[in-house]
C-alpha cells in the first residue's frame, strides 16, 4: 500500500488537472485549480526540506570533523544569517529597499552568482579547446558556426571583417558575408530549424512522459522498493 | 584614483576575487566563497518561497479562514478561495519532511504524488499547447515568396532543416537508405545549431565576465 496509494493519487489528480484544461465547468475547474495551488505550496515546502537536508548533511560533517568542516560551518553560517534576516528580522518586508536581506542579495549573492557563471566562459572555452577536434564534416560545421557566432557577436570581430567585405570594388551582395549579418542568418534559419525540431521532439517527449506518470507506467519518482 | 569606501562594494569585490582565484587552482579562498554561496543561496530561496508562496497562499488565507471574519464559514470553497481546505497542502508539506527519517520516508510519497500528478497533467496540456502546436504553426511558412528570392531560399532551407532534423529523431526504423541520407542532412543542421548554441552561450558568459571586470574596475577601484 506504500506504493499503491501514491500511484492512485497521482492518477486521479493528474486526470482531474488534465480534465480541467478541457472542461471549463466549476465542478472540474475548481478542484483542478485547488490541486495546482496545493502543488505550488508543497513545492515551496520542498525548498525548506532542501535546507533541512543541507543542515543535516553539513552538521554531521562538522560534528565528525570531516577534512573540510570549517567550510561546512561557513555554509551553515551563510544560510543561517540569510534565513534569520529573511524570515525574522526583515519580517514582511523581505527584499524591500534598505533591508539587510536586500543587502545580502545585492552584495553577496549576486556578485558570486554572476562570477561563478562568468568563470564558466573560460572553462567552456578551454574544455572545447582541449577536447574538440575537427575530424569530420559534421565537426567542421559545428566549429565554423560556433566561431562565426562568437566573433560575429562582438563589435571588433564584425569591424575587422567589415574592412574586407565593405570594399567598394566588391559587389553589394557580399556585404551579407560580413560576420554580424552572417551570424544572425545562422541564428535565424539553420539554427532555428534544428532548434524547432528539438523543441517539437521535446514537447512530444514531455507529453508522453506526463501520460506515463498519470497512467502509472512511470514510477521512478516513488524511489525505493518498499 | 580613489577606491570605493562602500562596505558592501568591498565585500562584493573581495568575494568576486575569491571566486576568480579558482582560475589559478582550487584554494581555500575559493572554497570559502563557494560554501558561502551555497549557504546564502539556500537561505535566500527558502525565505523567498516562504514570503511569496507559503505566507501569501497558505498562512494568510488559513488565518483569515479561521478568525471568523469570512461569511460562509471556513470550508466554503470557490475558485481561488480555498479557506480551510488549505490545511491539506499544509499537511502534505509537513509530510515531505518525513524524508529525513528513514523509517517514515514512505509517507513523503503522498506529497510527491500530488506534485507529480498536478505537474504531469499541467505539462501534458501545457507543452501540447505552448510548444508543440505553437512551434508547428510557426514553422508552416510559405516556401515561395513572390519577388523575394532570398526569402524563398531561406524558407526552403528552414523547412528542409526542420523536416530532416525531425527525421533524425525518428528511431523506429534503422537509419539506412533514404532515411539514412535524410537524417545525415538533419545531423548537419543539428551540428550548426549546436555550434551556434555553444557560441551564443560562451558569448553570454563573456558578457558576464566583462560585467564583473567593470564592477571591479569602475565600482570598486573607480578607474574611469
Short mmCIF file of C-alpha atoms in Angstrom, two decimals:
data_model
loop_
_atom_site.label_atom_id
_atom_site.label_comp_id
_atom_site.label_asym_id
_atom_site.label_seq_id
_atom_site.Cartn_x
_atom_site.Cartn_y
_atom_site.Cartn_z
CA UNK A 1 0.00 0.00 0.00
CA UNK A 2 3.01 2.28 0.44
CA UNK A 3 3.32 2.48 -3.34
CA UNK A 4 -0.26 1.82 -4.48
CA UNK A 5 -1.86 4.81 -2.69
CA UNK A 6 0.61 7.36 -4.17
CA UNK A 7 0.17 5.82 -7.62
CA UNK A 8 -3.61 6.05 -7.28
CA UNK A 9 -3.34 9.66 -6.04
CA UNK A 10 -1.12 10.63 -8.98
CA UNK A 11 -3.51 9.05 -11.48
CA UNK A 12 -6.64 10.71 -10.06
CA UNK A 13 -5.01 14.13 -9.55
CA UNK A 14 -3.36 14.04 -12.98
CA UNK A 15 -6.69 13.13 -14.60
CA UNK A 16 -8.51 15.98 -12.79
CA UNK A 17 -5.88 18.58 -13.79
CA UNK A 18 -5.89 17.24 -17.37
CA UNK A 19 -9.69 17.41 -17.45
CA UNK A 20 -9.55 20.98 -16.07
CA UNK A 21 -7.92 22.06 -19.33
CA UNK A 22 -10.75 20.69 -21.46
CA UNK A 23 -13.80 21.14 -19.17
CA UNK A 24 -14.43 24.72 -18.02
CA UNK A 25 -17.27 23.69 -15.66
CA UNK A 26 -16.65 24.69 -11.97
CA UNK A 27 -17.11 21.04 -10.87
CA UNK A 28 -13.84 20.31 -12.69
CA UNK A 29 -12.02 23.65 -12.92
CA UNK A 30 -12.28 24.48 -9.18
CA UNK A 31 -10.76 21.15 -7.99
CA UNK A 32 -8.13 21.40 -10.74
CA UNK A 33 -7.18 24.93 -9.63
CA UNK A 34 -7.19 23.85 -5.96
CA UNK A 35 -4.85 20.95 -6.73
CA UNK A 36 -2.48 23.31 -8.59
CA UNK A 37 -2.46 25.59 -5.53
CA UNK A 38 -1.69 22.53 -3.34
CA UNK A 39 1.23 21.54 -5.60
CA UNK A 40 2.72 25.04 -5.54
CA UNK A 41 2.57 25.08 -1.73
CA UNK A 42 4.09 21.60 -1.40
CA UNK A 43 6.92 22.59 -3.77
CA UNK A 44 7.59 25.65 -1.57
CA UNK A 45 7.87 23.31 1.44
CA UNK A 46 10.34 21.35 -0.71
CA UNK A 47 12.77 24.29 -0.55
CA UNK A 48 12.64 24.14 3.24
CA UNK A 49 13.21 20.38 3.05
CA UNK A 50 16.29 21.06 0.91
CA UNK A 51 17.52 23.47 3.57
CA UNK A 52 16.90 20.93 6.32
CA UNK A 53 18.79 18.31 4.34
CA UNK A 54 21.68 20.74 3.87
CA UNK A 55 21.78 21.31 7.65
CA UNK A 56 21.61 17.56 8.35
CA UNK A 57 24.44 16.66 5.96
CA UNK A 58 26.75 19.54 6.92
CA UNK A 59 26.14 19.35 10.64
CA UNK A 60 27.12 15.70 10.55
CA UNK A 61 30.32 16.68 8.71
CA UNK A 62 31.12 19.31 11.35
CA UNK A 63 30.42 17.05 14.31
CA UNK A 64 32.56 14.27 12.82
CA UNK A 65 35.31 16.81 11.99
CA UNK A 66 35.46 15.93 8.27
CA UNK A 67 38.52 17.42 6.48
CA UNK A 68 36.51 20.39 5.08
CA UNK A 69 34.47 21.00 8.23
CA UNK A 70 35.33 24.74 8.59
CA UNK A 71 33.83 25.37 5.11
CA UNK A 72 30.69 23.49 6.12
CA UNK A 73 30.48 25.86 9.06
CA UNK A 74 30.73 28.80 6.62
CA UNK A 75 27.90 27.27 4.58
CA UNK A 76 25.64 26.87 7.60
CA UNK A 77 26.51 30.35 8.89
CA UNK A 78 25.70 31.90 5.49
CA UNK A 79 22.42 30.05 5.33
CA UNK A 80 21.57 30.85 8.96
CA UNK A 81 22.26 34.59 8.67
CA UNK A 82 20.29 34.84 5.39
CA UNK A 83 17.38 32.95 6.94
CA UNK A 84 17.35 34.93 10.19
CA UNK A 85 17.27 38.26 8.35
CA UNK A 86 14.98 36.97 5.56
CA UNK A 87 12.39 35.34 7.79
CA UNK A 88 12.52 37.17 11.13
CA UNK A 89 14.41 40.50 11.19
CA UNK A 90 13.07 41.73 7.82
CA UNK A 91 9.70 40.15 8.57
CA UNK A 92 7.01 41.07 5.99
CA UNK A 93 9.41 43.47 4.22
CA UNK A 94 11.73 40.86 2.70
CA UNK A 95 13.92 42.42 -0.01
CA UNK A 96 12.45 45.90 0.50
CA UNK A 97 14.89 48.80 -0.09
CA UNK A 98 17.13 49.36 2.95
CA UNK A 99 16.69 45.86 4.40
CA UNK A 100 19.58 43.56 5.29
CA UNK A 101 18.03 40.79 3.16
CA UNK A 102 18.35 43.02 0.08
CA UNK A 103 21.91 43.98 1.09
CA UNK A 104 22.88 40.29 1.30
CA UNK A 105 21.25 39.66 -2.07
CA UNK A 106 22.98 42.63 -3.76
CA UNK A 107 26.43 42.35 -2.21
CA UNK A 108 26.87 38.62 -1.56
CA UNK A 109 24.52 36.54 -3.70
CA UNK A 110 24.55 38.50 -6.99
CA UNK A 111 28.34 39.08 -7.25
CA UNK A 112 29.15 35.42 -6.51
CA UNK A 113 26.39 34.13 -8.78
CA UNK A 114 27.50 36.18 -11.80
CA UNK A 115 31.21 35.48 -11.14
CA UNK A 116 30.53 31.72 -10.97
CA UNK A 117 28.76 31.89 -14.36
CA UNK A 118 31.46 34.19 -15.76
CA UNK A 119 34.08 31.58 -14.78
CA UNK A 120 32.20 29.10 -16.93
CA UNK A 121 33.08 31.19 -20.03
CA UNK A 122 36.75 30.37 -19.53
CA UNK A 123 36.14 26.72 -18.63
CA UNK A 124 33.77 26.06 -21.55
CA UNK A 125 36.29 27.63 -23.94
CA UNK A 126 39.31 25.78 -22.51
CA UNK A 127 37.40 22.44 -22.39
CA UNK A 128 36.40 22.85 -26.05
CA UNK A 129 39.97 23.76 -27.00
CA UNK A 130 41.35 20.65 -25.30
CA UNK A 131 38.65 18.11 -26.24
CA UNK A 132 37.26 19.26 -29.58
CA UNK A 133 38.98 18.12 -32.77
CA UNK A 134 37.71 18.76 -36.31
CA UNK A 135 37.84 15.24 -37.75
CA UNK A 136 34.65 15.13 -39.85
CA UNK A 137 32.39 17.38 -41.91
CA UNK A 138 29.87 17.50 -39.05
CA UNK A 139 32.53 18.60 -36.56
CA UNK A 140 33.69 21.26 -39.03
CA UNK A 141 30.13 22.60 -39.33
CA UNK A 142 29.88 22.83 -35.55
CA UNK A 143 33.25 24.59 -35.22
CA UNK A 144 32.60 27.07 -38.06
CA UNK A 145 29.11 28.05 -36.82
CA UNK A 146 30.44 28.45 -33.25
CA UNK A 147 33.31 30.66 -34.44
CA UNK A 148 31.08 32.79 -36.68
CA UNK A 149 28.57 33.33 -33.85
CA UNK A 150 31.29 34.11 -31.28
CA UNK A 151 33.29 36.52 -33.42
CA UNK A 152 30.25 38.00 -35.18
CA UNK A 153 28.57 38.99 -31.93
CA UNK A 154 31.35 41.32 -30.82
CA UNK A 155 31.77 44.74 -32.49
CA UNK A 156 35.52 44.22 -33.01
CA UNK A 157 35.07 40.94 -34.89
CA UNK A 158 32.47 42.46 -37.18
CA UNK A 159 34.56 45.60 -37.73
CA UNK A 160 37.59 43.55 -38.84
CA UNK A 161 35.56 41.68 -41.46
CA UNK A 162 33.73 44.84 -42.50
CA UNK A 163 37.06 46.18 -43.79
CA UNK A 164 37.16 43.25 -46.21
CA UNK A 165 33.54 42.89 -47.34
CA UNK A 166 32.64 46.61 -47.46
CA UNK A 167 35.34 47.29 -50.05
CA UNK A 168 33.81 49.49 -52.80
CA UNK A 169 35.18 47.19 -55.51
CA UNK A 170 33.13 44.20 -54.29
CA UNK A 171 29.50 43.53 -55.30
CA UNK A 172 26.68 44.63 -52.96
CA UNK A 173 25.56 41.10 -52.01
CA UNK A 174 28.96 40.33 -50.49
CA UNK A 175 28.14 42.64 -47.59
CA UNK A 176 25.90 39.82 -46.32
CA UNK A 177 29.07 37.80 -45.76
CA UNK A 178 30.18 40.16 -43.01
CA UNK A 179 30.24 38.26 -39.73
CA UNK A 180 27.45 40.15 -37.97
CA UNK A 181 24.76 39.52 -40.64
CA UNK A 182 26.16 36.01 -41.23
CA UNK A 183 25.85 35.01 -37.57
CA UNK A 184 22.34 36.49 -37.49
CA UNK A 185 21.44 34.44 -40.58
CA UNK A 186 22.77 31.28 -38.91
CA UNK A 187 20.71 32.03 -35.77
CA UNK A 188 17.55 32.84 -37.77
CA UNK A 189 17.50 29.99 -40.28
CA UNK A 190 19.61 26.80 -39.94
CA UNK A 191 19.94 27.10 -36.15
CA UNK A 192 16.26 27.93 -35.76
CA UNK A 193 15.21 24.96 -37.94
CA UNK A 194 17.14 22.44 -35.82
CA UNK A 195 16.11 24.13 -32.57
CA UNK A 196 12.44 23.90 -33.56
CA UNK A 197 12.87 20.21 -34.34
CA UNK A 198 14.39 19.68 -30.89
CA UNK A 199 11.60 21.67 -29.21
CA UNK A 200 8.88 19.76 -31.08
CA UNK A 201 10.55 16.45 -30.13
CA UNK A 202 10.95 17.56 -26.51
CA UNK A 203 7.30 18.66 -26.33
CA UNK A 204 6.18 15.24 -27.56
CA UNK A 205 8.53 13.64 -25.02
CA UNK A 206 7.09 15.70 -22.15
CA UNK A 207 3.53 14.82 -23.20
CA UNK A 208 4.38 11.12 -23.41
CA UNK A 209 6.13 11.23 -20.00
CA UNK A 210 3.17 13.10 -18.47
CA UNK A 211 0.78 10.43 -19.69
CA UNK A 212 3.11 7.66 -18.48
CA UNK A 213 3.14 9.27 -15.00
CA UNK A 214 -0.67 9.61 -14.92
CA UNK A 215 -1.18 6.04 -16.13
CA UNK A 216 1.27 4.70 -13.53
CA UNK A 217 3.78 3.34 -16.07
CA UNK A 218 6.49 5.76 -14.94
CA UNK A 219 7.11 5.08 -11.22
CA UNK A 220 10.73 6.07 -10.69
CA UNK A 221 9.70 9.15 -8.67
CA UNK A 222 8.47 6.84 -5.89
CA UNK A 223 12.06 5.78 -5.21
CA UNK A 224 12.95 2.66 -3.13
CA UNK A 225 11.37 -0.77 -3.34
CA UNK A 226 9.16 -0.99 -0.24
CA UNK B 1 42.26 57.35 -8.22
CA UNK B 2 40.06 56.84 -5.17
CA UNK B 3 38.92 53.41 -4.11
CA UNK B 4 35.29 52.88 -3.08
CA UNK B 5 34.55 53.39 0.61
CA UNK B 6 31.25 51.47 0.46
CA UNK B 7 31.45 48.41 2.74
CA UNK B 8 29.04 46.47 0.51
CA UNK B 9 31.13 47.13 -2.60
CA UNK B 10 34.25 45.92 -0.76
CA UNK B 11 32.52 42.69 0.31
CA UNK B 12 31.23 42.10 -3.24
CA UNK B 13 34.68 42.82 -4.73
CA UNK B 14 36.52 40.53 -2.30
CA UNK B 15 34.03 37.71 -2.88
CA UNK B 16 34.38 38.22 -6.65
CA UNK B 17 38.17 37.92 -6.34
CA UNK B 18 37.77 34.81 -4.14
CA UNK B 19 35.72 33.14 -6.90
CA UNK B 20 38.16 34.25 -9.61
CA UNK B 21 41.03 32.74 -7.60
CA UNK B 22 39.84 29.33 -8.85
CA UNK B 23 41.43 30.23 -12.22
CA UNK B 24 44.78 29.61 -10.53
CA UNK B 25 43.71 26.40 -8.77
CA UNK B 26 41.31 25.14 -6.13
CA UNK B 27 42.25 27.03 -2.95
CA UNK B 28 40.85 27.94 0.50
CA UNK B 29 39.59 31.36 -0.67
CA UNK B 30 37.55 29.78 -3.46
CA UNK B 31 36.24 27.06 -1.14
CA UNK B 32 35.17 29.74 1.34
CA UNK B 33 33.30 31.69 -1.37
CA UNK B 34 31.79 28.50 -2.83
CA UNK B 35 30.40 27.31 0.51
CA UNK B 36 29.18 30.78 1.42
CA UNK B 37 27.42 31.00 -1.95
CA UNK B 38 25.64 27.67 -1.43
CA UNK B 39 24.54 28.66 2.08
CA UNK B 40 23.33 32.15 1.11
CA UNK B 41 21.53 30.79 -1.99
CA UNK B 42 19.73 28.15 0.08
CA UNK B 43 18.73 30.70 2.71
CA UNK B 44 17.62 33.20 0.08
CA UNK B 45 15.40 30.75 -1.83
CA UNK B 46 13.84 29.36 1.35
CA UNK B 47 12.97 32.89 2.54
CA UNK B 48 11.78 33.90 -0.94
CA UNK B 49 9.48 30.87 -1.17
CA UNK B 50 8.19 31.43 2.33
CA UNK B 51 7.14 35.03 1.66
CA UNK B 52 5.95 34.61 -1.94
CA UNK B 53 4.19 31.24 -1.61
CA UNK B 54 3.73 29.86 1.92
CA UNK B 55 2.82 33.16 3.57
CA UNK B 56 0.73 34.51 0.71
CA UNK B 57 -1.13 31.36 -0.36
CA UNK B 58 -1.25 29.38 2.89
CA UNK B 59 -0.65 31.30 6.13
CA UNK B 60 -2.69 34.44 5.37
CA UNK B 61 -5.70 32.60 3.82
CA UNK B 62 -5.74 29.99 6.60
CA UNK B 63 -5.63 32.67 9.30
CA UNK B 64 -8.47 34.53 7.58
CA UNK B 65 -10.49 31.30 7.22
CA UNK B 66 -10.48 30.53 10.95
CA UNK B 67 -10.75 34.00 12.51
CA UNK B 68 -14.49 34.06 11.80
CA UNK B 69 -14.34 37.14 9.59
CA UNK B 70 -15.42 35.46 6.35
CA UNK B 71 -19.06 34.76 5.51
CA UNK B 72 -19.97 31.17 4.69
CA UNK B 73 -17.63 29.51 7.18
CA UNK B 74 -14.10 28.22 6.92
CA UNK B 75 -14.82 25.46 4.39
CA UNK B 76 -16.87 27.26 1.74
CA UNK B 77 -14.56 26.94 -1.21
CA UNK B 78 -14.79 28.68 -4.53
CA UNK B 79 -12.35 29.48 -7.33
CA UNK B 80 -9.12 30.98 -5.87
CA UNK B 81 -10.61 31.00 -2.33
CA UNK B 82 -10.00 27.64 -0.65
CA UNK B 83 -10.06 28.75 3.01
CA UNK B 84 -9.79 25.83 5.47
CA UNK B 85 -9.16 23.32 2.67
CA UNK B 86 -5.63 24.70 2.57
CA UNK B 87 -4.92 22.54 5.62
CA UNK B 88 -4.46 19.66 3.15
CA UNK B 89 -1.41 21.17 1.34
CA UNK B 90 -0.05 22.27 4.74
CA UNK B 91 -0.18 18.66 5.99
CA UNK B 92 1.28 17.40 2.69
CA UNK B 93 4.09 19.95 3.01
CA UNK B 94 4.89 18.77 6.53
CA UNK B 95 4.78 15.14 5.34
CA UNK B 96 7.60 15.97 2.90
CA UNK B 97 9.91 16.27 5.90
CA UNK B 98 9.44 12.57 6.69
CA UNK B 99 12.10 12.03 4.02
CA UNK B 100 14.64 13.00 6.68
CA UNK B 101 13.68 9.91 8.73
CA UNK B 102 14.37 6.58 7.05
CA UNK B 103 11.52 4.63 8.68
CA UNK B 104 8.90 7.26 7.87
CA UNK B 105 10.17 8.39 4.47
CA UNK B 106 7.48 6.43 2.59
CA UNK B 107 4.92 8.99 3.81
CA UNK B 108 6.56 11.73 1.73
CA UNK B 109 5.38 9.84 -1.37
CA UNK B 110 1.86 11.18 -0.81
CA UNK B 111 3.12 14.74 -1.16
CA UNK B 112 5.24 13.77 -4.15
CA UNK B 113 2.22 12.03 -5.70
CA UNK B 114 0.24 15.29 -5.57
CA UNK B 115 3.10 17.29 -7.12
CA UNK B 116 3.74 14.66 -9.80
CA UNK B 117 0.05 14.30 -10.65
CA UNK B 118 -0.51 18.05 -10.94
CA UNK B 119 2.61 18.72 -12.99
CA UNK B 120 2.04 15.67 -15.23
CA UNK B 121 -1.48 16.95 -16.00
CA UNK B 122 -0.32 20.55 -16.44
CA UNK B 123 2.72 19.81 -18.59
CA UNK B 124 0.89 17.35 -20.85
CA UNK B 125 -1.56 20.02 -21.99
CA UNK B 126 0.83 22.96 -21.47
CA UNK B 127 3.56 21.61 -23.73
CA UNK B 128 0.99 20.48 -26.32
CA UNK B 129 -0.46 23.97 -26.47
CA UNK B 130 2.59 26.14 -25.79
CA UNK B 131 5.35 24.23 -27.55
CA UNK B 132 4.12 21.56 -29.94
CA UNK B 133 1.22 23.38 -31.62
CA UNK B 134 2.88 26.83 -31.44
CA UNK B 135 6.17 25.57 -32.91
CA UNK B 136 4.47 23.61 -35.69
CA UNK B 137 2.23 26.57 -36.51
CA UNK B 138 5.20 28.98 -36.63
CA UNK B 139 7.10 26.56 -38.85
CA UNK B 140 4.42 26.38 -41.55
CA UNK B 141 5.92 29.17 -43.68
CA UNK B 142 5.23 29.75 -47.42
CA UNK B 143 8.11 28.29 -49.43
CA UNK B 144 7.76 30.72 -52.31
CA UNK B 145 7.55 34.46 -51.67
CA UNK B 146 6.93 36.32 -54.97
CA UNK B 147 9.65 38.91 -55.66
CA UNK B 148 11.85 37.74 -52.77
CA UNK B 149 14.23 35.05 -53.97
CA UNK B 150 16.48 35.29 -50.87
CA UNK B 151 13.48 34.97 -48.54
CA UNK B 152 12.18 31.98 -50.51
CA UNK B 153 15.56 30.23 -50.38
CA UNK B 154 15.73 30.80 -46.63
CA UNK B 155 12.20 29.42 -46.17
CA UNK B 156 13.07 26.31 -48.19
CA UNK B 157 16.32 25.85 -46.25
CA UNK B 158 14.42 26.23 -42.97
CA UNK B 159 11.79 23.65 -43.95
CA UNK B 160 14.42 21.18 -45.17
CA UNK B 161 16.35 21.68 -41.90
CA UNK B 162 13.25 21.19 -39.76
CA UNK B 163 12.00 18.07 -41.56
CA UNK B 164 15.42 16.40 -41.78
CA UNK B 165 16.23 17.20 -38.13
CA UNK B 166 12.88 15.74 -37.06
CA UNK B 167 13.54 12.63 -39.16
CA UNK B 168 16.92 12.22 -37.44
CA UNK B 169 14.99 11.74 -34.17
CA UNK B 170 12.79 9.04 -35.75
CA UNK B 171 14.27 5.90 -34.25
CA UNK B 172 11.51 3.42 -35.12
CA UNK B 173 13.40 2.47 -38.28
CA UNK B 174 17.09 1.91 -38.85
CA UNK B 175 18.81 4.92 -40.41
CA UNK B 176 19.61 3.27 -43.76
CA UNK B 177 18.84 4.12 -47.39
CA UNK B 178 16.69 7.22 -47.94
CA UNK B 179 16.08 7.71 -44.19
CA UNK B 180 19.82 7.41 -43.56
CA UNK B 181 20.64 10.07 -46.18
CA UNK B 182 17.91 12.43 -44.99
CA UNK B 183 18.85 12.06 -41.33
CA UNK B 184 22.50 12.78 -42.25
CA UNK B 185 21.35 16.14 -43.62
CA UNK B 186 19.46 16.58 -40.32
CA UNK B 187 22.71 15.97 -38.45
CA UNK B 188 24.36 18.82 -40.41
CA UNK B 189 21.62 21.20 -39.31
CA UNK B 190 21.84 19.94 -35.74
CA UNK B 191 25.61 20.46 -35.74
CA UNK B 192 25.19 24.04 -36.97
CA UNK B 193 22.60 24.55 -34.23
CA UNK B 194 24.83 23.07 -31.51
CA UNK B 195 27.76 25.18 -32.70
CA UNK B 196 25.66 28.34 -32.71
CA UNK B 197 24.25 27.43 -29.29
CA UNK B 198 27.78 26.91 -27.97
CA UNK B 199 28.96 30.25 -29.39
CA UNK B 200 25.91 32.01 -28.01
CA UNK B 201 26.45 30.51 -24.53
CA UNK B 202 30.15 31.41 -24.49
CA UNK B 203 29.36 34.98 -25.51
CA UNK B 204 26.67 35.36 -22.83
CA UNK B 205 29.17 34.15 -20.23
CA UNK B 206 31.80 36.51 -21.64
CA UNK B 207 29.38 39.42 -21.20
CA UNK B 208 29.00 38.37 -17.53
CA UNK B 209 32.80 38.29 -17.26
CA UNK B 210 33.02 41.81 -18.70
CA UNK B 211 30.36 42.86 -16.19
CA UNK B 212 32.43 41.54 -13.31
CA UNK B 213 35.58 43.32 -14.53
CA UNK B 214 33.58 46.52 -14.97
CA UNK B 215 32.41 46.16 -11.38
CA UNK B 216 35.94 45.62 -10.09
CA UNK B 217 37.49 48.44 -12.12
CA UNK B 218 34.70 51.05 -12.07
CA UNK B 219 32.58 50.43 -8.95
CA UNK B 220 35.37 49.24 -6.65
CA UNK B 221 38.62 50.83 -7.87
CA UNK B 222 36.94 53.85 -9.52
CA UNK B 223 39.10 53.54 -12.65
CA UNK B 224 37.49 55.71 -15.35
#
